[in-house]
Tab-separated table of C-alpha atoms and ligand atoms in Angstrom:
chain	number	residue	atom	x	y	z
A	1	MET	CA	0.356	-30.061	-1.254
A	2	ASN	CA	1.380	-26.630	-2.545
A	3	ASP	CA	3.610	-25.239	0.219
A	4	MET	CA	3.199	-21.694	-1.137
A	5	ARG	CA	-0.434	-21.546	-0.077
A	6	ASP	CA	-0.025	-20.258	3.445
A	7	ARG	CA	3.110	-18.183	3.379
A	8	ARG	CA	4.579	-15.089	1.792
A	9	LEU	CA	6.221	-15.791	-1.569
A	10	ARG	CA	9.901	-14.984	-2.092
A	11	PHE	CA	11.218	-13.486	-5.297
A	12	ALA	CA	14.397	-12.275	-6.960
A	13	LEU	CA	14.644	-9.313	-9.277
A	14	ILE	CA	16.728	-9.668	-12.438
A	15	GLY	CA	17.566	-6.096	-13.487
A	16	GLY	CA	16.387	-3.137	-11.441
A	17	GLY	CA	19.918	-1.946	-10.701
A	18	PRO	CA	20.953	1.593	-9.698
A	19	GLY	CA	19.187	4.212	-11.811
A	20	SER	CA	16.887	1.738	-13.561
A	21	PHE	CA	13.312	2.673	-14.341
A	22	ILE	CA	10.986	-0.246	-13.814
A	23	GLY	CA	12.866	-2.446	-11.293
A	24	PRO	CA	11.932	-0.354	-8.239
A	25	VAL	CA	8.306	-0.262	-9.472
A	26	HIS	CA	8.283	-4.079	-9.493
A	27	ARG	CA	9.625	-4.115	-5.935
A	28	ILE	CA	6.884	-1.808	-4.671
A	29	ALA	CA	4.106	-3.544	-6.610
A	30	ALA	CA	5.185	-7.018	-5.523
A	31	GLU	CA	5.270	-6.078	-1.859
A	32	LEU	CA	2.110	-3.947	-1.712
A	33	ASP	CA	-0.137	-6.708	-0.388
A	34	ARG	CA	2.476	-8.409	1.849
A	35	GLU	CA	1.928	-11.603	-0.122
A	36	ILE	CA	5.352	-11.376	-1.776
A	37	GLU	CA	8.784	-10.245	-0.622
A	38	LEU	CA	11.961	-9.302	-2.490
A	39	VAL	CA	14.747	-11.429	-0.997
A	40	ALA	CA	17.381	-11.720	-3.747
A	41	GLY	CA	18.495	-10.355	-7.081
A	42	ALA	CA	20.921	-10.172	-9.964
A	43	PHE	CA	20.219	-6.481	-10.331
A	44	SER	CA	22.905	-5.587	-12.856
A	45	SER	CA	25.364	-7.323	-15.182
A	46	ASP	CA	28.037	-5.590	-13.096
A	47	ALA	CA	28.665	-7.399	-9.773
A	48	GLU	CA	29.528	-4.224	-7.865
A	49	ARG	CA	26.365	-2.462	-9.044
A	50	SER	CA	24.285	-5.530	-8.190
A	51	ARG	CA	25.705	-5.435	-4.654
A	52	ALA	CA	24.936	-1.708	-4.379
A	53	ALA	CA	21.355	-2.339	-5.488
A	54	GLY	CA	21.004	-5.158	-2.947
A	55	LEU	CA	21.965	-2.708	-0.193
A	56	SER	CA	19.469	-0.109	-1.419
A	57	TYR	CA	16.688	-2.716	-1.494
A	58	ARG	CA	17.697	-3.727	2.067
A	59	ILE	CA	18.000	-7.414	1.251
A	60	ASP	CA	20.617	-9.758	2.761
A	61	PRO	CA	23.818	-8.632	0.953
A	62	ALA	CA	24.780	-12.277	0.392
A	63	ARG	CA	21.712	-12.626	-1.861
A	64	ALA	CA	22.713	-9.853	-4.301
A	65	TYR	CA	24.322	-11.993	-7.003
A	66	SER	CA	26.498	-11.159	-10.006
A	67	ASP	CA	24.301	-13.002	-12.541
A	68	ILE	CA	21.209	-15.184	-12.792
A	69	ALA	CA	23.082	-18.499	-13.087
A	70	THR	CA	24.858	-17.874	-9.775
A	71	LEU	CA	21.574	-16.755	-8.234
A	72	LEU	CA	19.670	-19.867	-9.286
A	73	ALA	CA	22.437	-22.217	-8.118
A	74	ALA	CA	22.782	-20.512	-4.715
A	75	GLU	CA	19.041	-20.102	-4.098
A	76	ALA	CA	18.433	-23.798	-4.905
A	77	GLN	CA	20.671	-24.690	-1.933
A	78	ARG	CA	18.636	-22.639	0.541
A	79	PRO	CA	15.579	-23.926	2.409
A	80	ASP	CA	14.141	-20.429	1.933
A	81	GLY	CA	15.178	-20.042	-1.730
A	82	VAL	CA	13.184	-17.921	-4.165
A	83	ASP	CA	9.811	-19.062	-5.515
A	84	PHE	CA	10.064	-16.954	-8.652
A	85	VAL	CA	12.139	-14.396	-10.499
A	86	THR	CA	10.975	-11.154	-12.065
A	87	ILE	CA	12.792	-10.183	-15.263
A	88	ALA	CA	13.191	-6.421	-15.670
A	89	THR	CA	16.270	-6.252	-17.889
A	90	PRO	CA	16.460	-4.861	-21.442
A	91	ASN	CA	14.621	-7.073	-23.956
A	92	HIS	CA	17.592	-9.068	-25.330
A	93	HIS	CA	18.159	-10.560	-21.897
A	94	HIS	CA	14.567	-11.757	-21.367
A	95	LEU	CA	14.951	-15.116	-23.146
A	96	PRO	CA	18.253	-16.218	-21.549
A	97	ALA	CA	17.064	-15.171	-18.094
A	98	ALA	CA	13.615	-16.771	-18.463
A	99	ARG	CA	15.029	-19.973	-19.917
A	100	ALA	CA	17.591	-20.348	-17.108
A	101	ALA	CA	14.904	-19.912	-14.440
A	102	LEU	CA	12.248	-22.079	-16.096
A	103	GLU	CA	14.708	-24.918	-16.697
A	104	ALA	CA	15.706	-24.711	-13.021
A	105	GLY	CA	11.999	-25.058	-12.109
A	106	VAL	CA	11.743	-21.458	-10.902
A	107	ALA	CA	8.628	-19.554	-12.033
A	108	VAL	CA	9.019	-16.374	-14.100
A	109	LEU	CA	7.199	-13.066	-14.143
A	110	SER	CA	8.676	-11.163	-17.088
A	111	ASP	CA	8.298	-7.624	-18.182
A	112	LYS	CA	7.165	-6.980	-21.738
A	113	PRO	CA	7.890	-7.462	-24.559
A	114	ALA	CA	8.290	-11.197	-23.983
A	115	THR	CA	11.653	-11.282	-25.780
A	116	ALA	CA	13.605	-9.218	-28.315
A	117	THR	CA	12.475	-11.171	-31.401
A	118	LEU	CA	9.552	-13.342	-32.490
A	119	ALA	CA	11.879	-16.329	-33.010
A	120	GLN	CA	13.051	-15.978	-29.397
A	121	ALA	CA	9.443	-15.840	-28.204
A	122	ARG	CA	8.717	-19.118	-30.008
A	123	THR	CA	11.736	-20.682	-28.308
A	124	LEU	CA	10.480	-19.355	-24.981
A	125	ALA	CA	6.996	-20.770	-25.591
A	126	ALA	CA	8.562	-24.201	-26.240
A	127	VAL	CA	10.599	-23.996	-23.014
A	128	ILE	CA	7.468	-23.056	-21.039
A	129	SER	CA	5.551	-25.959	-22.477
A	130	GLN	CA	8.425	-28.448	-21.979
A	131	THR	CA	9.146	-27.425	-18.385
A	132	GLY	CA	5.564	-26.715	-17.284
A	133	THR	CA	6.967	-23.981	-15.033
A	134	PRO	CA	4.629	-21.000	-14.500
A	135	TYR	CA	5.302	-17.908	-16.616
A	136	ALA	CA	3.415	-14.598	-16.872
A	137	LEU	CA	3.913	-11.134	-18.336
A	138	THR	CA	3.436	-7.668	-16.856
A	139	TYR	CA	1.086	-6.040	-19.325
A	140	THR	CA	0.511	-3.549	-16.563
A	141	TYR	CA	-2.454	-1.634	-17.930
A	142	SER	CA	-4.697	-4.698	-17.842
A	143	GLY	CA	-4.289	-4.535	-14.048
A	144	TYR	CA	-6.331	-1.339	-13.697
A	145	PRO	CA	-9.690	-2.021	-12.020
A	146	LEU	CA	-11.578	0.085	-14.581
A	147	MET	CA	-9.998	-1.778	-17.498
A	148	ARG	CA	-11.243	-5.003	-15.929
A	149	GLU	CA	-14.636	-3.352	-15.425
A	150	ALA	CA	-14.639	-2.224	-19.065
A	151	ARG	CA	-13.789	-5.720	-20.211
A	152	ALA	CA	-16.615	-7.216	-18.163
A	153	ARG	CA	-19.140	-4.619	-19.409
A	154	VAL	CA	-18.141	-5.121	-23.043
A	155	ALA	CA	-18.499	-8.891	-22.613
A	156	ALA	CA	-21.953	-8.368	-21.062
A	157	GLY	CA	-23.031	-6.359	-24.128
A	158	ALA	CA	-23.070	-2.883	-22.512
A	159	ILE	CA	-21.983	-1.172	-25.745
A	160	GLY	CA	-23.397	-3.767	-28.117
A	161	SER	CA	-21.526	-5.205	-31.035
A	162	ILE	CA	-18.099	-3.540	-31.425
A	163	ARG	CA	-17.588	-1.455	-34.561
A	164	LYS	CA	-14.648	0.824	-33.834
A	165	VAL	CA	-11.581	0.699	-31.580
A	166	VAL	CA	-9.196	3.626	-31.154
A	167	VAL	CA	-6.186	3.061	-28.934
A	168	GLU	CA	-3.540	5.726	-28.689
A	169	TYR	CA	-0.314	5.806	-26.707
A	170	PRO	CA	1.495	9.114	-27.173
A	171	GLN	CA	4.710	10.001	-25.342
A	172	GLY	CA	7.205	12.804	-25.987
A	173	TRP	CA	10.370	11.796	-24.132
A	174	LEU	CA	12.197	10.592	-27.277
A	175	ALA	CA	11.400	13.659	-29.385
A	176	ALA	CA	15.139	14.402	-29.698
A	177	ASP	CA	18.416	12.557	-29.176
A	178	THR	CA	18.983	12.026	-25.461
A	179	ASP	CA	21.774	10.434	-23.474
A	180	SER	CA	19.403	8.661	-21.058
A	181	LYS	CA	20.351	5.018	-20.587
A	182	GLN	CA	16.719	3.996	-20.986
A	183	ALA	CA	16.735	5.578	-24.463
A	184	ALA	CA	20.099	4.068	-25.413
A	185	TRP	CA	19.084	0.416	-25.261
A	186	ARG	CA	15.526	1.042	-26.508
A	187	MET	CA	16.915	2.436	-29.769
A	188	ASP	CA	19.630	-0.253	-30.154
A	189	PRO	CA	18.371	-3.164	-32.313
A	190	ASP	CA	20.824	-5.568	-30.628
A	191	LYS	CA	19.146	-4.922	-27.270
A	192	ALA	CA	15.578	-3.876	-28.074
A	193	GLY	CA	14.939	-6.122	-31.103
A	194	PRO	CA	13.532	-4.978	-34.464
A	195	GLY	CA	10.957	-2.600	-32.956
A	196	GLY	CA	11.514	0.687	-31.125
A	197	CYS	CA	8.351	2.472	-30.062
A	198	ILE	CA	6.158	-0.378	-31.332
A	199	ALA	CA	7.988	-2.795	-28.979
A	200	ASP	CA	8.165	-0.397	-26.074
A	201	ILE	CA	4.611	0.955	-25.891
A	202	GLY	CA	2.792	-0.257	-29.028
A	203	VAL	CA	2.515	-3.738	-27.523
A	204	HIS	CA	0.858	-2.307	-24.393
A	205	ALA	CA	-1.774	-0.528	-26.513
A	206	PHE	CA	-2.343	-3.634	-28.612
A	207	HIS	CA	-2.721	-5.915	-25.609
A	208	LEU	CA	-5.141	-3.545	-23.898
A	209	ALA	CA	-7.322	-3.231	-27.015
A	210	GLU	CA	-7.604	-7.012	-27.348
A	211	PHE	CA	-8.000	-7.478	-23.582
A	212	VAL	CA	-10.941	-5.100	-23.238
A	213	THR	CA	-12.715	-5.908	-26.506
A	214	GLY	CA	-12.217	-9.649	-26.157
A	215	LEU	CA	-11.552	-9.590	-29.902
A	216	LYS	CA	-8.425	-10.606	-31.811
A	217	VAL	CA	-6.805	-8.527	-34.535
A	218	VAL	CA	-6.649	-10.479	-37.808
A	219	ARG	CA	-5.290	-7.930	-40.341
A	220	LEU	CA	-3.277	-4.719	-40.128
A	221	LEU	CA	-1.721	-1.931	-42.140
A	222	ALA	CA	1.382	-0.372	-40.601
A	223	ASP	CA	3.232	2.891	-41.115
A	224	LEU	CA	6.228	3.144	-38.766
A	225	GLY	CA	8.920	5.797	-38.938
A	226	SER	CA	12.049	7.148	-37.297
A	227	VAL	CA	11.437	10.849	-36.903
A	228	VAL	CA	14.786	11.521	-35.199
A	229	PRO	CA	17.368	10.996	-37.973
A	230	SER	CA	20.029	9.213	-35.872
A	231	ARG	CA	17.663	6.270	-35.217
A	232	THR	CA	17.311	2.989	-37.063
A	233	LEU	CA	14.344	1.835	-34.980
A	234	ASP	CA	10.872	3.391	-35.137
A	235	ASP	CA	9.880	6.185	-32.780
A	236	ASP	CA	6.486	6.988	-34.349
A	237	CYS	CA	3.858	4.391	-35.361
A	238	GLN	CA	0.369	4.319	-36.798
A	239	LEU	CA	-1.528	1.144	-37.558
A	240	LEU	CA	-4.949	0.408	-38.984
A	241	LEU	CA	-6.445	-2.723	-37.465
A	242	ARG	CA	-9.164	-5.127	-38.517
A	243	PHE	CA	-10.667	-7.256	-35.748
A	244	GLU	CA	-12.027	-10.774	-36.103
A	245	ASN	CA	-15.648	-9.543	-36.059
A	246	GLY	CA	-14.936	-7.056	-38.874
A	247	ALA	CA	-14.591	-4.014	-36.571
A	248	ARG	CA	-12.071	-1.407	-37.668
A	249	GLY	CA	-9.435	0.021	-35.369
A	250	VAL	CA	-6.636	2.555	-35.155
A	251	LEU	CA	-3.505	2.158	-33.031
A	252	LEU	CA	-1.245	5.153	-32.559
A	253	ALA	CA	1.986	4.802	-30.591
A	254	SER	CA	4.544	7.574	-30.633
A	255	GLN	CA	7.444	8.748	-28.508
A	256	VAL	CA	8.085	11.985	-30.381
A	257	MET	CA	4.863	13.847	-29.497
A	258	LEU	CA	6.327	16.681	-27.431
A	259	GLY	CA	4.209	17.522	-24.412
A	260	GLU	CA	2.739	14.044	-24.114
A	261	ARG	CA	3.775	12.034	-21.073
A	262	ASN	CA	2.060	8.673	-20.841
A	263	GLY	CA	-1.184	9.393	-22.669
A	264	LEU	CA	-2.525	5.876	-23.157
A	265	ARG	CA	-6.225	6.179	-24.054
A	266	LEU	CA	-8.701	3.551	-25.176
A	267	ARG	CA	-11.987	4.248	-26.938
A	268	ILE	CA	-14.318	1.476	-28.047
A	269	HIS	CA	-17.604	2.061	-29.850
A	270	GLY	CA	-20.341	-0.455	-30.479
A	271	ASP	CA	-23.842	-0.308	-31.944
A	272	ARG	CA	-25.362	0.466	-28.502
A	273	GLY	CA	-22.765	2.806	-27.007
A	274	GLY	CA	-19.117	3.498	-26.397
A	275	LEU	CA	-16.464	3.730	-23.700
A	276	ASP	CA	-13.517	6.005	-23.100
A	277	TRP	CA	-10.644	5.579	-20.603
A	278	ARG	CA	-7.390	7.479	-20.082
A	279	GLN	CA	-4.447	6.082	-18.175
A	280	GLU	CA	-3.494	9.484	-16.765
A	281	THR	CA	-6.937	9.761	-15.104
A	282	PRO	CA	-7.442	6.034	-14.461
A	283	ASN	CA	-10.165	6.280	-11.845
A	284	THR	CA	-12.807	7.452	-14.300
A	285	LEU	CA	-14.366	5.450	-17.125
A	286	LEU	CA	-16.901	7.077	-19.426
A	287	ILE	CA	-19.703	4.958	-20.843
A	288	HIS	CA	-21.652	6.589	-23.660
A	289	HIS	CA	-25.207	5.333	-24.209
A	290	ALA	CA	-27.038	5.329	-27.531
A	291	ASP	CA	-29.680	7.747	-26.168
A	292	GLY	CA	-27.010	10.427	-25.687
A	293	ARG	CA	-26.386	10.009	-21.958
A	294	THR	CA	-22.808	9.651	-20.725
A	295	GLU	CA	-22.351	7.658	-17.538
A	296	ILE	CA	-19.318	8.436	-15.357
A	297	VAL	CA	-18.074	5.243	-13.742
A	298	GLN	CA	-15.711	5.896	-10.832
A	299	ALA	CA	-13.209	3.477	-9.323
A	300	GLY	CA	-14.492	2.216	-5.986
A	301	ASP	CA	-18.188	2.636	-6.890
A	302	ALA	CA	-20.470	0.087	-5.251
A	303	SER	CA	-21.934	-0.634	-8.674
A	304	LEU	CA	-18.710	-2.106	-10.060
A	305	GLY	CA	-18.531	-5.759	-10.971
A	306	PRO	CA	-16.464	-8.433	-9.196
A	307	ASP	CA	-13.310	-8.112	-11.353
A	308	ALA	CA	-12.986	-4.399	-10.552
A	309	ARG	CA	-13.994	-4.751	-6.898
A	310	ALA	CA	-11.442	-7.530	-6.365
A	311	THR	CA	-8.654	-5.277	-7.619
A	312	THR	CA	-9.561	-2.069	-5.757
A	313	ARG	CA	-7.851	-1.383	-2.437
A	314	THR	CA	-9.115	2.060	-1.362
A	315	PRO	CA	-12.644	3.437	-0.823
A	316	GLY	CA	-14.263	5.442	-3.623
A	317	GLY	CA	-12.767	8.918	-3.993
A	318	HIS	CA	-9.322	7.807	-2.781
A	319	PRO	CA	-7.344	7.531	-5.998
A	320	GLU	CA	-5.334	4.485	-6.993
A	321	GLY	CA	-3.011	4.312	-9.967
A	322	TYR	CA	-0.061	2.690	-11.669
A	323	LEU	CA	1.519	0.998	-8.651
A	324	GLU	CA	-1.748	-0.624	-7.609
A	325	ALA	CA	-2.448	-1.767	-11.188
A	326	PHE	CA	1.014	-3.320	-11.273
A	327	ALA	CA	0.341	-4.902	-7.883
A	328	ASN	CA	-2.807	-6.510	-9.299
A	329	ILE	CA	-0.669	-8.393	-11.814
A	330	TYR	CA	1.530	-9.574	-8.934
A	331	ARG	CA	-1.525	-10.630	-6.927
A	332	ASP	CA	-2.792	-12.660	-9.869
A	333	PHE	CA	0.633	-14.238	-10.274
A	334	ALA	CA	0.764	-15.169	-6.572
A	335	ARG	CA	-2.653	-16.798	-7.006
A	336	ARG	CA	-1.399	-18.767	-9.978
A	337	LEU	CA	1.622	-20.023	-8.004
A	338	ARG	CA	-0.666	-21.038	-5.149
A	339	GLY	CA	-2.731	-23.117	-7.537
A	340	GLU	CA	-5.695	-20.718	-7.667
A	341	ASN	CA	-7.452	-19.233	-10.696
A	342	ALA	CA	-6.102	-16.053	-12.267
A	343	PRO	CA	-7.840	-15.948	-15.650
A	344	LEU	CA	-6.940	-12.318	-16.476
A	345	LEU	CA	-3.192	-12.752	-15.952
A	346	PRO	CA	-1.306	-12.201	-19.238
A	347	GLY	CA	0.815	-15.173	-20.302
A	348	ILE	CA	2.968	-16.459	-23.119
A	349	ALA	CA	0.058	-16.455	-25.604
A	350	ASP	CA	-0.213	-12.694	-25.073
A	351	GLY	CA	3.570	-12.453	-25.282
A	352	LEU	CA	3.589	-14.224	-28.652
A	353	ARG	CA	0.868	-11.908	-29.982
A	354	GLY	CA	2.909	-8.879	-28.904
A	355	MET	CA	6.047	-10.208	-30.581
A	356	ALA	CA	4.080	-11.031	-33.742
A	357	LEU	CA	2.717	-7.479	-33.725
A	358	ILE	CA	6.248	-6.034	-33.653
A	359	ASP	CA	7.482	-8.409	-36.354
A	360	THR	CA	4.479	-7.969	-38.665
A	361	ALA	CA	4.282	-4.186	-38.291
A	362	VAL	CA	8.002	-3.592	-38.787
A	363	THR	CA	8.146	-5.826	-41.875
A	364	ALA	CA	4.885	-4.595	-43.411
A	365	SER	CA	5.862	-0.963	-42.925
A	366	ARG	CA	9.387	-1.396	-44.301
A	367	GLU	CA	8.032	-3.192	-47.375
A	368	GLU	CA	5.113	-0.757	-47.724
A	369	ALA	CA	3.014	-3.905	-47.981
A	370	GLY	CA	-0.382	-2.303	-47.282
A	371	TRP	CA	-2.901	-4.582	-45.583
A	372	VAL	CA	-1.406	-7.876	-44.363
A	373	ASP	CA	-2.786	-10.824	-42.434
A	374	PHE	CA	-1.861	-10.864	-38.763
A	375	ILE	CA	-0.789	-14.412	-38.010
A	376	VAL	CA	0.864	-15.478	-34.768
B	1	LIG	P1	16.577	0.273	-17.484
B	1	LIG	O1	17.669	0.481	-18.484
B	1	LIG	O2	16.140	1.431	-16.652
B	1	LIG	O3	17.001	-0.870	-16.458
B	1	LIG	C1	17.487	-2.131	-16.875
B	1	LIG	C2	18.234	-2.777	-15.715
B	1	LIG	O4	18.662	-4.077	-16.115
B	1	LIG	C3	19.500	-2.017	-15.322
B	1	LIG	O5	19.577	-1.950	-13.911
B	1	LIG	C4	20.641	-2.879	-15.846
B	1	LIG	O6	21.819	-2.762	-15.081
B	1	LIG	C5	20.012	-4.263	-15.700
B	1	LIG	N1	20.631	-5.296	-16.538
B	1	LIG	C6	21.041	-5.222	-17.822
B	1	LIG	N2	21.568	-6.418	-18.222
B	1	LIG	C7	21.479	-7.235	-17.155
B	1	LIG	C8	21.870	-8.580	-16.924
B	1	LIG	N3	22.447	-9.315	-17.884
B	1	LIG	N4	21.634	-9.128	-15.698
B	1	LIG	C9	21.067	-8.385	-14.714
B	1	LIG	N5	20.676	-7.090	-14.893
B	1	LIG	C10	20.892	-6.535	-16.079
B	1	LIG	O7	15.365	-0.355	-18.284
B	1	LIG	P2	13.818	-0.262	-17.888
B	1	LIG	O8	13.237	0.956	-18.468
B	1	LIG	O9	13.679	-0.509	-16.424
B	1	LIG	O10	13.220	-1.506	-18.737
B	1	LIG	C11	13.483	-2.850	-18.362
B	1	LIG	C12	12.427	-3.776	-18.985
B	1	LIG	O11	11.155	-3.435	-18.470
B	1	LIG	C13	12.314	-3.653	-20.502
B	1	LIG	O12	12.074	-4.911	-21.074
B	1	LIG	C14	11.111	-2.741	-20.708
B	1	LIG	O13	10.427	-2.992	-21.926
B	1	LIG	C15	10.250	-3.115	-19.524
B	1	LIG	N6	9.377	-2.018	-19.053
B	1	LIG	C16	8.068	-2.296	-18.801
B	1	LIG	C17	7.202	-1.331	-18.328
B	1	LIG	C18	5.768	-1.645	-18.008
B	1	LIG	O14	4.945	-0.734	-17.926
B	1	LIG	N7	5.403	-2.876	-17.798
B	1	LIG	C19	7.679	-0.019	-18.127
B	1	LIG	C20	9.037	0.227	-18.378
B	1	LIG	C21	9.871	-0.782	-18.829
């Protein structure tokens, strides 16, 4: 009997210390549906800062630990110990944290990219398969109801056979040197891994394109650059993609496009129509029909399919956004832990594809290799 079925799940946050970006988002998303509660954490590598974060999250101060090993040992002794950990630390810490939890039999929800390097992701995949402990990844954008609607419509043939995919993810916050701590580790190869922008946001764009099309990328041509001279890692990326059905694609990911904030946009065109979605206006999906009509699909519409309806919380016209999309990943993960189906939840296979994207694109671009096979 799965004892998680009828109670709220308990989780610990690894990372998410004072001043961090994504940790507090995880806390809100996890708790949105009252199915999950933050009860513990190793919020920082500094014990004092971890304690301070524990106070700000209003958890029992005794459960704000100095590191994940101490957390796992102490939580294992409690009758109300954590059911899973969320990993929201810089990339180089994903593998050690995930491995420690998985080997202790504690499930893991990790932020992307899966690890810092492809070799680490392969090690992680082996640990997941050896331990059999649940693991999933927060490819957040696949949690939007209209991305799930788009996926279902594409699969049902709404735009016909796919010919062209354009996914772009422009940001501008790294257009110059900055002393933000988020920038510091993202541009440090020892902490981020071999990819900069491609690892930070390129993997999101790549996952979303494959998620909605249902098609795998099989070849690519990559041109990555560091526009800001002090950097060794890329901050500006363009890739040409070839999908398994022969469709051509373009992936743009850049963090030096001044004026852009979080402009993720996905366009897919088939032989019967096309679709267009923008993350900054996520409650509208455009469907273009071959006869020239453009249909405006709105979040919350009664006409939406079951995947979108199941992930919408407010009535039509009452906008939802990033936090709710993130919460949908948590809801899927809770289902998985309770032994229910969660077929759209990203897992280690998606993590390996993301890490292979970083590795292949960085190498192919550096070597000016032209078109290369994309093999995971
Ligand atoms: P951040 O620098 O703002 O925060 C990282 C936190 O981890 C800090 O509180 C730091 O003290 C803590 N930390 C570092 N080493 C630690 C250790 N050994 N043990 C415990 N805590 C430790 O970084 P961020 O922007 O929040 O990014 C964190 C992760 O989340 C990255 O992997 C990033 O790629 C990912 N991310 C994902 C999304 C998304 O949309 N899914 C968005 C932003 C960031």
